[in-house]
Coordinates of N, CA and C and ligand atoms in Angstrom, one line a residue:
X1 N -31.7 29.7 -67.0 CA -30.9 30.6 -66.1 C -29.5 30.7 -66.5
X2 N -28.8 32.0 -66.3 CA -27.5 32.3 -66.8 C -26.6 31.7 -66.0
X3 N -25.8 30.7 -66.2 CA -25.0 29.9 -65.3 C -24.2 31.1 -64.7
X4 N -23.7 30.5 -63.0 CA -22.8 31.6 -62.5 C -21.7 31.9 -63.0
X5 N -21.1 33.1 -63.3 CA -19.6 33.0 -63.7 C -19.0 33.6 -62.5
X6 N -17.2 33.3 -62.7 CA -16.8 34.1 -62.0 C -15.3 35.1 -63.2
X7 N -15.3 36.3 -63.3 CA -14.4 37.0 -64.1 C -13.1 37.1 -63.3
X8 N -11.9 36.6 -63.4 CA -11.0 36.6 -62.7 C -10.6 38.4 -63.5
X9 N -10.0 39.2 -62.7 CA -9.6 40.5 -62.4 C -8.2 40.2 -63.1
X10 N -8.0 40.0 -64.3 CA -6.4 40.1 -64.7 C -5.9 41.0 -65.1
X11 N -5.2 41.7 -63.6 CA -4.5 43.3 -63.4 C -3.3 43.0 -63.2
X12 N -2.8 43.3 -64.5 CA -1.2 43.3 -64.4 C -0.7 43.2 -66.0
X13 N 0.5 44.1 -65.9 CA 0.7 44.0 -67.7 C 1.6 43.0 -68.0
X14 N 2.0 41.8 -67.5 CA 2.8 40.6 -68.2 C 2.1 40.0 -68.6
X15 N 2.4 39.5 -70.1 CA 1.6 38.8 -70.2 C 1.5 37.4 -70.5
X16 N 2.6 37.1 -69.3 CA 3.0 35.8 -69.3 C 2.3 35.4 -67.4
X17 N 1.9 36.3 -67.3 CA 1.4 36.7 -65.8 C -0.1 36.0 -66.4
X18 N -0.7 36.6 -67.5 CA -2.3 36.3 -67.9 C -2.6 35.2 -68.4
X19 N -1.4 34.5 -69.1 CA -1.5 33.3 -69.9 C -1.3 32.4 -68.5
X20 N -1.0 32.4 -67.5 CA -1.0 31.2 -66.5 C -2.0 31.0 -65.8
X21 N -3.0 32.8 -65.8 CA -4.1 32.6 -65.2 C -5.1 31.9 -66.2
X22 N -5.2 32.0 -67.3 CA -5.8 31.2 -68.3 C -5.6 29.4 -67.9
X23 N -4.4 29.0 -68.4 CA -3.9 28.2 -68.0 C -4.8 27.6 -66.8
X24 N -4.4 28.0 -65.9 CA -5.1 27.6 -64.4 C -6.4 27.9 -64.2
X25 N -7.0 28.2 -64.8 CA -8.3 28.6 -65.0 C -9.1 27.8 -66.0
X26 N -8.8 26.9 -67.0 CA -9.3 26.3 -67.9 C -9.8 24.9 -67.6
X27 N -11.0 24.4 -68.0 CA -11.3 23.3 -68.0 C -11.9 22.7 -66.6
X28 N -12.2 24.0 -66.0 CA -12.3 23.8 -64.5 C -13.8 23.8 -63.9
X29 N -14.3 23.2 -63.4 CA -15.9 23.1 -63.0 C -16.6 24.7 -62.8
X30 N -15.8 25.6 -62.7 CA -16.2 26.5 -62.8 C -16.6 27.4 -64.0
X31 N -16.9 28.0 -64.3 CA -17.1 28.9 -65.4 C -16.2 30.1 -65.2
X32 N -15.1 30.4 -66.0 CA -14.7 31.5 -65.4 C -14.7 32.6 -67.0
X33 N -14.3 33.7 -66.7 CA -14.1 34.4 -67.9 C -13.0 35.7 -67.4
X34 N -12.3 36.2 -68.2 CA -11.4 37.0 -68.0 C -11.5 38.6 -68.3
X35 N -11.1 39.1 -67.0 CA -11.5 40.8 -67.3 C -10.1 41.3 -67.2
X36 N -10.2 42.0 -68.0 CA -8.8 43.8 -68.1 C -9.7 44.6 -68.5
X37 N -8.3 45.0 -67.3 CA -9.1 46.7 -66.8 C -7.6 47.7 -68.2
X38 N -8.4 48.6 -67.1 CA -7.2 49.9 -67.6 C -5.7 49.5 -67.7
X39 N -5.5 49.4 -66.8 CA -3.7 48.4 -66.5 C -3.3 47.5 -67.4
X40 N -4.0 46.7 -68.2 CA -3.6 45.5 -68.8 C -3.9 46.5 -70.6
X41 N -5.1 47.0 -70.7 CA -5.4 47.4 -71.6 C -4.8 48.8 -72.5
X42 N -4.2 49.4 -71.5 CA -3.0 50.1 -72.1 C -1.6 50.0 -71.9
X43 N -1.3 48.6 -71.9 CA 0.1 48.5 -71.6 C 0.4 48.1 -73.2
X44 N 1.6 48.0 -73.7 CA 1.9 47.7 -74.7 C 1.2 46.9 -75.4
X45 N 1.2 45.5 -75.4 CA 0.8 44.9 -75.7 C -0.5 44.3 -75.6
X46 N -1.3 44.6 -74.7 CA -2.6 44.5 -74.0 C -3.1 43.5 -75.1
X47 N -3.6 45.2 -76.1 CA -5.1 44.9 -77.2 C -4.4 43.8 -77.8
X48 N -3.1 43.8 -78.4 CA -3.3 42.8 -79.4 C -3.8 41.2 -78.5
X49 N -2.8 41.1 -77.5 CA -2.8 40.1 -76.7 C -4.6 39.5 -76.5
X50 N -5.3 40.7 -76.2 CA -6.8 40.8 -76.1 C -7.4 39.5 -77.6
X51 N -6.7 40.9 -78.5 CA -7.5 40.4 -79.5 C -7.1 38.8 -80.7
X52 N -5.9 38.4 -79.9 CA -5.4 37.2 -80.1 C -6.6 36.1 -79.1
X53 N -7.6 35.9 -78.2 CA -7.6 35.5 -77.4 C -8.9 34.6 -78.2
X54 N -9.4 33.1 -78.2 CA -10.4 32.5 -79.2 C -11.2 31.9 -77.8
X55 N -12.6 31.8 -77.6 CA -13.5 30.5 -77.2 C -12.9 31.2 -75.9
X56 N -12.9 32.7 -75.0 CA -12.9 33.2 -74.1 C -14.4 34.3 -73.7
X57 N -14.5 33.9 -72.4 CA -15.1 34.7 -71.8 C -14.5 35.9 -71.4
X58 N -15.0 37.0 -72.6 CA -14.2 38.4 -72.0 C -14.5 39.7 -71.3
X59 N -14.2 40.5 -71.0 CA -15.0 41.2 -70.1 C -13.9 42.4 -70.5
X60 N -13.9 43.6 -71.1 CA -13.2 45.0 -71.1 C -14.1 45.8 -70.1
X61 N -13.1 45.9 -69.1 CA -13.1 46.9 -68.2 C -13.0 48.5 -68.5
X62 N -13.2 48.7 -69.3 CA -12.7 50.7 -69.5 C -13.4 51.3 -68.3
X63 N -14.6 50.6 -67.7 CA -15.3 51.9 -67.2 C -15.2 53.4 -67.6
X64 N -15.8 53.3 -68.7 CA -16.0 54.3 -69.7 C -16.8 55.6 -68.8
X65 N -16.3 56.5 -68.5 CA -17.0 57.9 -68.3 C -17.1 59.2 -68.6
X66 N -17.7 59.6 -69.7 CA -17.6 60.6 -70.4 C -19.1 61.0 -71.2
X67 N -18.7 61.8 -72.1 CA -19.7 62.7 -72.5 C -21.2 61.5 -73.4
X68 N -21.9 61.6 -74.0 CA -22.5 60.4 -75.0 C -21.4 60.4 -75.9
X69 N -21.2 61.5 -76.6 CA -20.7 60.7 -77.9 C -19.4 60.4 -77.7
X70 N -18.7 61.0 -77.3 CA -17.5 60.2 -76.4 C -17.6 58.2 -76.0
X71 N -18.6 58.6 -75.4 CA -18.7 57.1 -74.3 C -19.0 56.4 -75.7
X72 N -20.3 56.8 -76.8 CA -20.3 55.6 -77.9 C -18.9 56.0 -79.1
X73 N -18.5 56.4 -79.5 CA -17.1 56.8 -80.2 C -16.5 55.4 -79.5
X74 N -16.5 55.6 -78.0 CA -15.6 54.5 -77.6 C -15.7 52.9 -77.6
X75 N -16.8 52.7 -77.7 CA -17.1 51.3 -77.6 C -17.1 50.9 -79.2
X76 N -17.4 51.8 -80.4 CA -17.2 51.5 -81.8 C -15.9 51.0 -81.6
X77 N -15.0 52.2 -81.0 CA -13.3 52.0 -81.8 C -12.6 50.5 -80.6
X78 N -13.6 49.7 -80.0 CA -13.0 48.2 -79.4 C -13.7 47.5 -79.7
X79 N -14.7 47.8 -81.2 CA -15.9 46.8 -82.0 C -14.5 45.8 -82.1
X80 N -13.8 45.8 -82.6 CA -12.9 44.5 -83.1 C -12.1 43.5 -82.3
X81 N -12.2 43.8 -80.9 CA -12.0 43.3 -79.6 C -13.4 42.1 -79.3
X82 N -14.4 42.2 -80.0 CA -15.5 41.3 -79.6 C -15.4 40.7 -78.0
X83 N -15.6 42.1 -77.2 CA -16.0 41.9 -75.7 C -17.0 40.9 -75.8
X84 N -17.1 39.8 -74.6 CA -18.7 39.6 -74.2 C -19.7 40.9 -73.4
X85 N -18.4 41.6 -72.7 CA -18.5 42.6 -72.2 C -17.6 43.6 -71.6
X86 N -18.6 44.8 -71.8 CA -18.0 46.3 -71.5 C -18.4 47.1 -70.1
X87 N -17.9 47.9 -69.7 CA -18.2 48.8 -68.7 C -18.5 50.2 -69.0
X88 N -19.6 50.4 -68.5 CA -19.4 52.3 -68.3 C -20.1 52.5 -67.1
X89 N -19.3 53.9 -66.7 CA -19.8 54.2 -65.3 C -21.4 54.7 -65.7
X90 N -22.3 54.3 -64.6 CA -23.6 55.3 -64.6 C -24.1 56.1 -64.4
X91 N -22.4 56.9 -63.6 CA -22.7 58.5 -63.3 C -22.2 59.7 -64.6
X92 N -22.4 58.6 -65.4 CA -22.3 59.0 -67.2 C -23.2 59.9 -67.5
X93 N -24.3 59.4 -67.0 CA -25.6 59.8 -67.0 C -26.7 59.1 -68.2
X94 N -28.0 59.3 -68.0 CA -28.6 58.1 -68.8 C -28.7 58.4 -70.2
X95 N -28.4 59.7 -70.4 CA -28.0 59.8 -72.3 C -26.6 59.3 -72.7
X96 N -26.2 59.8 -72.1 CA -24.7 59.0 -72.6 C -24.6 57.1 -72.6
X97 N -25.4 56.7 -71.4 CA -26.0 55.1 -71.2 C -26.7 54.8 -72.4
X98 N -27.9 55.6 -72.8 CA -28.6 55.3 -73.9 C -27.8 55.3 -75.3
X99 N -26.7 56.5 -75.3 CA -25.3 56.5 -76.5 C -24.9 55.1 -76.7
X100 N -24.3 55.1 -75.3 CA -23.4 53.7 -75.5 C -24.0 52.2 -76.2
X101 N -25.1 52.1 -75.3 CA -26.2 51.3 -75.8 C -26.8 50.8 -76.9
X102 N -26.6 52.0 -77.7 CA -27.2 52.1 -79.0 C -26.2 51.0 -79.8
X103 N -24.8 51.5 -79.6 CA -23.7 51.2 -80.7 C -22.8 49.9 -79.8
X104 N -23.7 49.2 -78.7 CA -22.7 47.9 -78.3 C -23.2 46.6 -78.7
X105 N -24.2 46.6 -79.6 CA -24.4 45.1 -80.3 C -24.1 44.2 -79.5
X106 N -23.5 43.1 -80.0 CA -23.6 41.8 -79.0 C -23.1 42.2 -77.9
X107 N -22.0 42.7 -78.0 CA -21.6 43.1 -76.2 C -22.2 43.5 -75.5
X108 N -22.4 43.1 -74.0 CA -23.6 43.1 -73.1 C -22.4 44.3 -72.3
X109 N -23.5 45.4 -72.2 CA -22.8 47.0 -71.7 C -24.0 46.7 -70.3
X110 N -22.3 47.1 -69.3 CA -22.5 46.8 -67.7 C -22.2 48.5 -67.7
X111 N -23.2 48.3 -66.4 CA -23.0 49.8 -65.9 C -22.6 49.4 -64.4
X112 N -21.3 50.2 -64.6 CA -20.7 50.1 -63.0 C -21.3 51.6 -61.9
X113 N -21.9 50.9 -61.0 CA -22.6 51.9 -59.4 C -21.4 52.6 -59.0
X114 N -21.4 52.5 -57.7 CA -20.6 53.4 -56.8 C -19.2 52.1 -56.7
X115 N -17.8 52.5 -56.9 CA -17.0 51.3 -56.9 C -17.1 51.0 -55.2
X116 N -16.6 49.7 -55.5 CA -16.6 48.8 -54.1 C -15.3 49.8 -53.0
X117 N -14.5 50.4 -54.0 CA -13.5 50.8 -53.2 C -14.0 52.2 -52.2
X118 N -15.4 52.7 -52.3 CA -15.8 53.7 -51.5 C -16.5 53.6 -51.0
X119 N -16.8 54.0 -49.6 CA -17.8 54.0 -48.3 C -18.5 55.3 -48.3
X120 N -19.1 55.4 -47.5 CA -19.9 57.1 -47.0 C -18.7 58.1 -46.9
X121 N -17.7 57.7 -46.2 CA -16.6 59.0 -45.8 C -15.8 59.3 -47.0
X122 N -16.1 58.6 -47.6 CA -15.5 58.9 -49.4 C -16.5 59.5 -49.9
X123 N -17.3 59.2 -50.3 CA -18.6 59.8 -50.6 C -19.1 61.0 -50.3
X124 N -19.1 61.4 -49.4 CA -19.1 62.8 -48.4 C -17.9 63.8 -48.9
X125 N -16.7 63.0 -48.9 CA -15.2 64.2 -49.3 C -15.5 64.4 -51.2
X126 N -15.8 63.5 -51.5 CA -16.3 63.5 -53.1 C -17.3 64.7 -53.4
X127 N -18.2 64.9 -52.2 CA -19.2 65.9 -52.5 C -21.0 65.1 -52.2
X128 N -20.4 63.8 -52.2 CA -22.3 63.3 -52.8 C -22.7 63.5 -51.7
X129 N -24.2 63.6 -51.6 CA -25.2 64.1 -50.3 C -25.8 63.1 -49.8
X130 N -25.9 62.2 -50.9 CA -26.7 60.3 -50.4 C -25.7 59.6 -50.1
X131 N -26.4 58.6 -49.1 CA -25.2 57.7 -49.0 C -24.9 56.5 -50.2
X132 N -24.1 55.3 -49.8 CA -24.3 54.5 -50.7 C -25.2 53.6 -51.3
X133 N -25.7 53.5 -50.1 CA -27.3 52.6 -50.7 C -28.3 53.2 -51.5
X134 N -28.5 54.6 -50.9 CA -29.2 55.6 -51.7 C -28.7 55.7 -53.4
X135 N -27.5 55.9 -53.3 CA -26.7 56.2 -55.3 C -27.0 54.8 -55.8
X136 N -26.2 54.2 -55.1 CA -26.4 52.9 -55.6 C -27.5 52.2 -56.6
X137 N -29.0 52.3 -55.2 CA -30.6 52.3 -55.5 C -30.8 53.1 -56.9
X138 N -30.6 54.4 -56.6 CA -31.0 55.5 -58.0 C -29.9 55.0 -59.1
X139 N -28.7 54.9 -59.0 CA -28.2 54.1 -60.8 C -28.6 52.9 -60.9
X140 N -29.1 51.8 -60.3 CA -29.3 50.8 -60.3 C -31.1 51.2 -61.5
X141 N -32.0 51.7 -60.9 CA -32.6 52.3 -61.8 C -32.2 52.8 -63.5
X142 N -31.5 53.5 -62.7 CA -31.2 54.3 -64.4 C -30.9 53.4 -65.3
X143 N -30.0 52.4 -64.8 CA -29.3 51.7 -65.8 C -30.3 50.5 -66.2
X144 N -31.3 50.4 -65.3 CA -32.8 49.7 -66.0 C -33.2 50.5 -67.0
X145 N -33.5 52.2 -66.5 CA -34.0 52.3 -67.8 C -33.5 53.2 -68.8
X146 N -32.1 52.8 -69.0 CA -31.2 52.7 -70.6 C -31.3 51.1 -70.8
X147 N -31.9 50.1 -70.1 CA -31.7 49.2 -70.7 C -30.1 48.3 -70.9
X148 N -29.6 49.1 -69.7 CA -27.9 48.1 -70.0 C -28.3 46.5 -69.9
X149 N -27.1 45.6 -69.8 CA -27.6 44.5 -69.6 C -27.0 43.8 -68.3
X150 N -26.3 44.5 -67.3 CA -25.8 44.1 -66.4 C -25.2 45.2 -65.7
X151 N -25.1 45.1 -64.6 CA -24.7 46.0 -63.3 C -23.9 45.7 -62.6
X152 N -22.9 46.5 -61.7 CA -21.9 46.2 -61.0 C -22.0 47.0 -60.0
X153 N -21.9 45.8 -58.6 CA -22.2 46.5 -57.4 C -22.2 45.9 -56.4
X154 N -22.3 46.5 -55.3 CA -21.0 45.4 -53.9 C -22.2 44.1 -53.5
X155 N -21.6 43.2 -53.6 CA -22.7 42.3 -53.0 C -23.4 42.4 -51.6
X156 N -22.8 44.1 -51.0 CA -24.2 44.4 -50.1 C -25.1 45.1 -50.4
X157 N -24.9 45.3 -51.8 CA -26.2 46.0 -52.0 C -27.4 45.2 -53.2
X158 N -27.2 44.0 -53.4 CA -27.6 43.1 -54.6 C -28.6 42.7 -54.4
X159 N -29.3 42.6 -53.3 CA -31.1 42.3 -52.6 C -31.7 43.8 -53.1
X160 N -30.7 44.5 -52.4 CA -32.2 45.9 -53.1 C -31.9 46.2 -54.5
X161 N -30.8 45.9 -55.1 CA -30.7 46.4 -56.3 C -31.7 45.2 -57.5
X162 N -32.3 44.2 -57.2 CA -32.4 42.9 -57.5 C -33.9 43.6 -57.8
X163 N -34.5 44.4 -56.8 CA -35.8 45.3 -56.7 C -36.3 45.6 -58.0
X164 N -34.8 46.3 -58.4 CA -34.9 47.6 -59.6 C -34.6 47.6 -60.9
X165 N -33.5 46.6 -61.0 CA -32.6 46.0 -61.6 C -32.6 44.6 -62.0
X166 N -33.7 44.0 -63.3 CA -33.6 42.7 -63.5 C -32.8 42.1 -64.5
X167 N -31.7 42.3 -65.0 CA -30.9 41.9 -65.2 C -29.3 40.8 -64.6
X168 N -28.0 40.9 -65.6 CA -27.1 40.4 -64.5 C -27.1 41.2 -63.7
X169 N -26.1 40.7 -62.3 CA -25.7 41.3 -61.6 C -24.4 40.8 -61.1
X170 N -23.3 41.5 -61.2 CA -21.8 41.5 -61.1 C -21.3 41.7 -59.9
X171 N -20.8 40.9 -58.9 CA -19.9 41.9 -58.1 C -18.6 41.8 -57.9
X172 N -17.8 43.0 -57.8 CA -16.4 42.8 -56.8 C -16.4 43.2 -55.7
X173 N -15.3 43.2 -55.2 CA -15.4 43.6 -53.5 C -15.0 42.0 -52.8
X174 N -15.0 40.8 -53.6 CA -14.8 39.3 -53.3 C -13.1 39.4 -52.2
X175 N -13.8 38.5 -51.1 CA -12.2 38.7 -50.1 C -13.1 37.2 -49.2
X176 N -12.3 36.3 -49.3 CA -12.3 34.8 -48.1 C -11.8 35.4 -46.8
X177 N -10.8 36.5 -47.1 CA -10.6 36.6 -45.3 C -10.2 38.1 -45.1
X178 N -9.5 38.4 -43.6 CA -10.0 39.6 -43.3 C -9.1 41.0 -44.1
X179 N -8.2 40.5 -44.9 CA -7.7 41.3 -45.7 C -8.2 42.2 -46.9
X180 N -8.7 43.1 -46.7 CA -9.5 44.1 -47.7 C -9.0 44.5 -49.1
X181 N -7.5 44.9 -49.1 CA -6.8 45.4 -49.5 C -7.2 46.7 -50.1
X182 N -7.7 47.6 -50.9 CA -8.3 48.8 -50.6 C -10.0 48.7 -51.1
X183 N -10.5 47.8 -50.8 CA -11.7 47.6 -51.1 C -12.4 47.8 -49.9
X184 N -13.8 48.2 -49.8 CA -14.4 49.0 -48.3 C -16.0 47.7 -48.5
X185 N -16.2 48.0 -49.5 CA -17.2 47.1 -49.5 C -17.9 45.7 -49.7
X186 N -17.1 44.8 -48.8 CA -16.8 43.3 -49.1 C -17.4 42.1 -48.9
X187 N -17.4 41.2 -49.6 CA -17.9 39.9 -48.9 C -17.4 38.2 -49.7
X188 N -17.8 37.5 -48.7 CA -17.1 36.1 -49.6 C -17.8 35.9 -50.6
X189 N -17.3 34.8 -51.6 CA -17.6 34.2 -52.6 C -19.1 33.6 -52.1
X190 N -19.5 32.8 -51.5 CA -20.3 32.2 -51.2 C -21.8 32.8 -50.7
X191 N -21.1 33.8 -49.8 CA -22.2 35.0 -49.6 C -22.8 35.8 -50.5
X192 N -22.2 36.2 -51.7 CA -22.3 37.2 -52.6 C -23.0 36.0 -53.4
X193 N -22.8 35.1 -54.0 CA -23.9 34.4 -54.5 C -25.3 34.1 -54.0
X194 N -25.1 33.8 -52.4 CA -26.2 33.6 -52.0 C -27.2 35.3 -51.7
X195 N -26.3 36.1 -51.7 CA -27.0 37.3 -51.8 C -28.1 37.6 -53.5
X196 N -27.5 37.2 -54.0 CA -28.2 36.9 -55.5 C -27.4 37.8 -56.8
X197 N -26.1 37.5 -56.3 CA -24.9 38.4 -57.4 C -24.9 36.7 -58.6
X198 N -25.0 37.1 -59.7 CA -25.0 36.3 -60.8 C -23.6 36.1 -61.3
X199 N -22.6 36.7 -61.4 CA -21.5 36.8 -61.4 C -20.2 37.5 -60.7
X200 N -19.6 36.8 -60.0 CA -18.4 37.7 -59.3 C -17.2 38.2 -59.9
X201 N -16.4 38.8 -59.4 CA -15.5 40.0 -60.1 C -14.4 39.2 -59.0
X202 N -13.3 38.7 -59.1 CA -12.3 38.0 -58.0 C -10.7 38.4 -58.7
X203 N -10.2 39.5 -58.2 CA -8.5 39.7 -58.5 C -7.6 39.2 -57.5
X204 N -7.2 39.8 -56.8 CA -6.0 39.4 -55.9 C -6.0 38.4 -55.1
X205 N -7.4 37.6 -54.7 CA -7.8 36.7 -54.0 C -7.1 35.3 -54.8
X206 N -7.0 35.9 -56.0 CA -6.8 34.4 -56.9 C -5.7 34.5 -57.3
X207 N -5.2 35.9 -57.8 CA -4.0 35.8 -58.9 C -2.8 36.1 -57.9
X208 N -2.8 36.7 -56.6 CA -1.3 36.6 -55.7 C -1.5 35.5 -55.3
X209 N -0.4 35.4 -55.0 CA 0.3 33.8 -54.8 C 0.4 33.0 -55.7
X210 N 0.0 31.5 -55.0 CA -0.3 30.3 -55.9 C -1.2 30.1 -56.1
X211 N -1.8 30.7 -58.1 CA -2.9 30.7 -58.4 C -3.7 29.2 -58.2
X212 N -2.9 28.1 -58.3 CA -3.5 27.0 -58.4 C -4.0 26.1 -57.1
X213 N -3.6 27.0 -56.0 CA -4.2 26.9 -54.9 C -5.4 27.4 -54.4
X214 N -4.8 29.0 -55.3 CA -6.3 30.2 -54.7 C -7.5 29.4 -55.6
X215 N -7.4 28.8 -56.6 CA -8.9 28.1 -57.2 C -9.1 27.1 -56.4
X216 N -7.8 26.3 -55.8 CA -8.6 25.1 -55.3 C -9.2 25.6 -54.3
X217 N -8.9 26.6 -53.6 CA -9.4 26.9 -52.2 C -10.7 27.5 -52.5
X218 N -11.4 27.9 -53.7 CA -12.3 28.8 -54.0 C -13.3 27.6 -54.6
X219 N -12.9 26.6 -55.0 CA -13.4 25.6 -55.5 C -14.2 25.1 -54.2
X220 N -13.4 24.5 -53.4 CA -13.9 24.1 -52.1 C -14.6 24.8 -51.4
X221 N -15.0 26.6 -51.3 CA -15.3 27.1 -50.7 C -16.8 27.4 -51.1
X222 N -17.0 27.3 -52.7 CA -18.1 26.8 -53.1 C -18.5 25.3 -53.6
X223 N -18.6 24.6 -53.0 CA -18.7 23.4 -53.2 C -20.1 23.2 -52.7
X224 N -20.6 22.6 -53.3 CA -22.4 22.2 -53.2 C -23.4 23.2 -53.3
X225 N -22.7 23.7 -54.6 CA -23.2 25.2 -54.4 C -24.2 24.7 -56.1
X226 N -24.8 24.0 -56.1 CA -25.4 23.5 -57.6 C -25.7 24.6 -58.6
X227 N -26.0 25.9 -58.6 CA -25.8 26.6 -59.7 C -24.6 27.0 -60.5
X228 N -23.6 26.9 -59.6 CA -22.3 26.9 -60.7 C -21.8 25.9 -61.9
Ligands
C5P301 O1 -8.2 42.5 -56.6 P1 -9.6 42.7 -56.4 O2 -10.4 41.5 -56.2 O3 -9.9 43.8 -55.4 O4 -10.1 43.3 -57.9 C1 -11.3 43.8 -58.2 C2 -11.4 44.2 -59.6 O5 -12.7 44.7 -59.9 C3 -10.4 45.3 -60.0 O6 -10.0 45.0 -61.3 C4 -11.3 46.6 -60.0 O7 -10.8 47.4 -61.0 C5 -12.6 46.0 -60.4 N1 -13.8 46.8 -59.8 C6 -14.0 47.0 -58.5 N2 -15.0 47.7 -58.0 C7 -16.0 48.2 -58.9 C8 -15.8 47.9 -60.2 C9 -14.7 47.2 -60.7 O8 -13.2 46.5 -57.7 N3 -17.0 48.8 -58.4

């Protein structure tokens, strides 16, 4: 069985901001691995900093959405980044999934669902006619059959998507208390495991404040939790 991980969300371009989350993050009963998104990844220095990085769990966020050859063009030109893993959206569509697919070799290509930051009333002003459990259900499919190797998706939707979808399964949307921040579709750490998410996606929960608190408190919060 794939041990749990958890990807700490390192959004922010200092990168003296990333090296403390490392730091505080190392050697720790948990498994953790580190994701940049867009923010970190086109700030000055991002890629090299990326690509300086040894004996990490990495995670490139692009959420890639665009045409096929587009979406695979792109994952060639961060072949030298040796992700563990990449992102592309699944409203890519399943040839452009199958594109990407073709040209990501070891990197395990996640297909991100409906983000955690939208509900139905977003959904609706967007145009879509299903709700979210509905989109969700249908890319959660698709992206079985391109064959990605992991999915991303709110840990309320991880029981039905578990259905369709046998692979990992990723979520964000992670929040211990009643502060959302613009995230609509949420739940704790402990929940989202026990819902059957194989890895969580955890940013602001950990990295504002004192980071060396927010793990102990996250440590504790999963505690007896024997899969991690
Ligand atoms: O700070 P917070 O825990 O909300 O960060 C969540 C992270 O997960 C962000 O980096 C965001 O880009 C990413 N993400 C998400 N929802 C998705 C896919 C990715 O929040 N559906």
């Amino acid at each position: 069985m794939t041990k749990r991980k958890i990807f700490i969300a390192c959004d922010t371009t200092k990168i003296s901001e990333i090296k403390n989350i490392i730091k505080q993050t190392e050697n720790s009963e948990i498994s953790f691995g580190y994701k940049f998104g867009l923010e970190f990844l086109n700030s000055k220095n991002g890629r090299k900093f990326v690509s300086s990085l040894k004996h990490k769990i990495t995670f490139g966020d692009y959420k890639i959405a665009d045409i096929p050859n587009t979406c695979a063009s792109t994952i060639k030109a961060v072949k030298d980044l040796n992700f563990n893993y990449i992102t592309i959206h699944i409203s890519s569509g399943l040839e452009a999934l199958k594109a990407a697919k073709k040209v990501s070799g070891k990197t395990k290509l996640i297909g991100v669902s409906i983000l955690t930051s939208l509900n139905n009333k977003a959904l609706k002003e967007i145009g879509y006619k299903s709700d979210v459990k509905k989109l969700v259900y249908q890319q959660a499919k698709l992206a079985q059959k391109a064959k990605l190797d992991a999915i991303v998706c709110s840990a309320k939707e991880v029981k039905m998507v578990k259905k369709v979808f046998k692979k990992e399964i990723i979520t964000p949307g992670i929040r211990f208390s009643s502060s959302n921040d613009d995230q609509k579709r949420v739940m704790t750490p402990k929940n989202a495991f026990a819902a059957g998410a194989t890895s969580l996606v955890i940013g602001r929960p950990i990295t504002k404040g004192n980071i060396k608190n927010n793990i102990k408190h996250l440590i504790n919060h999963l505690k007896n939790d024997s899969k991690l």
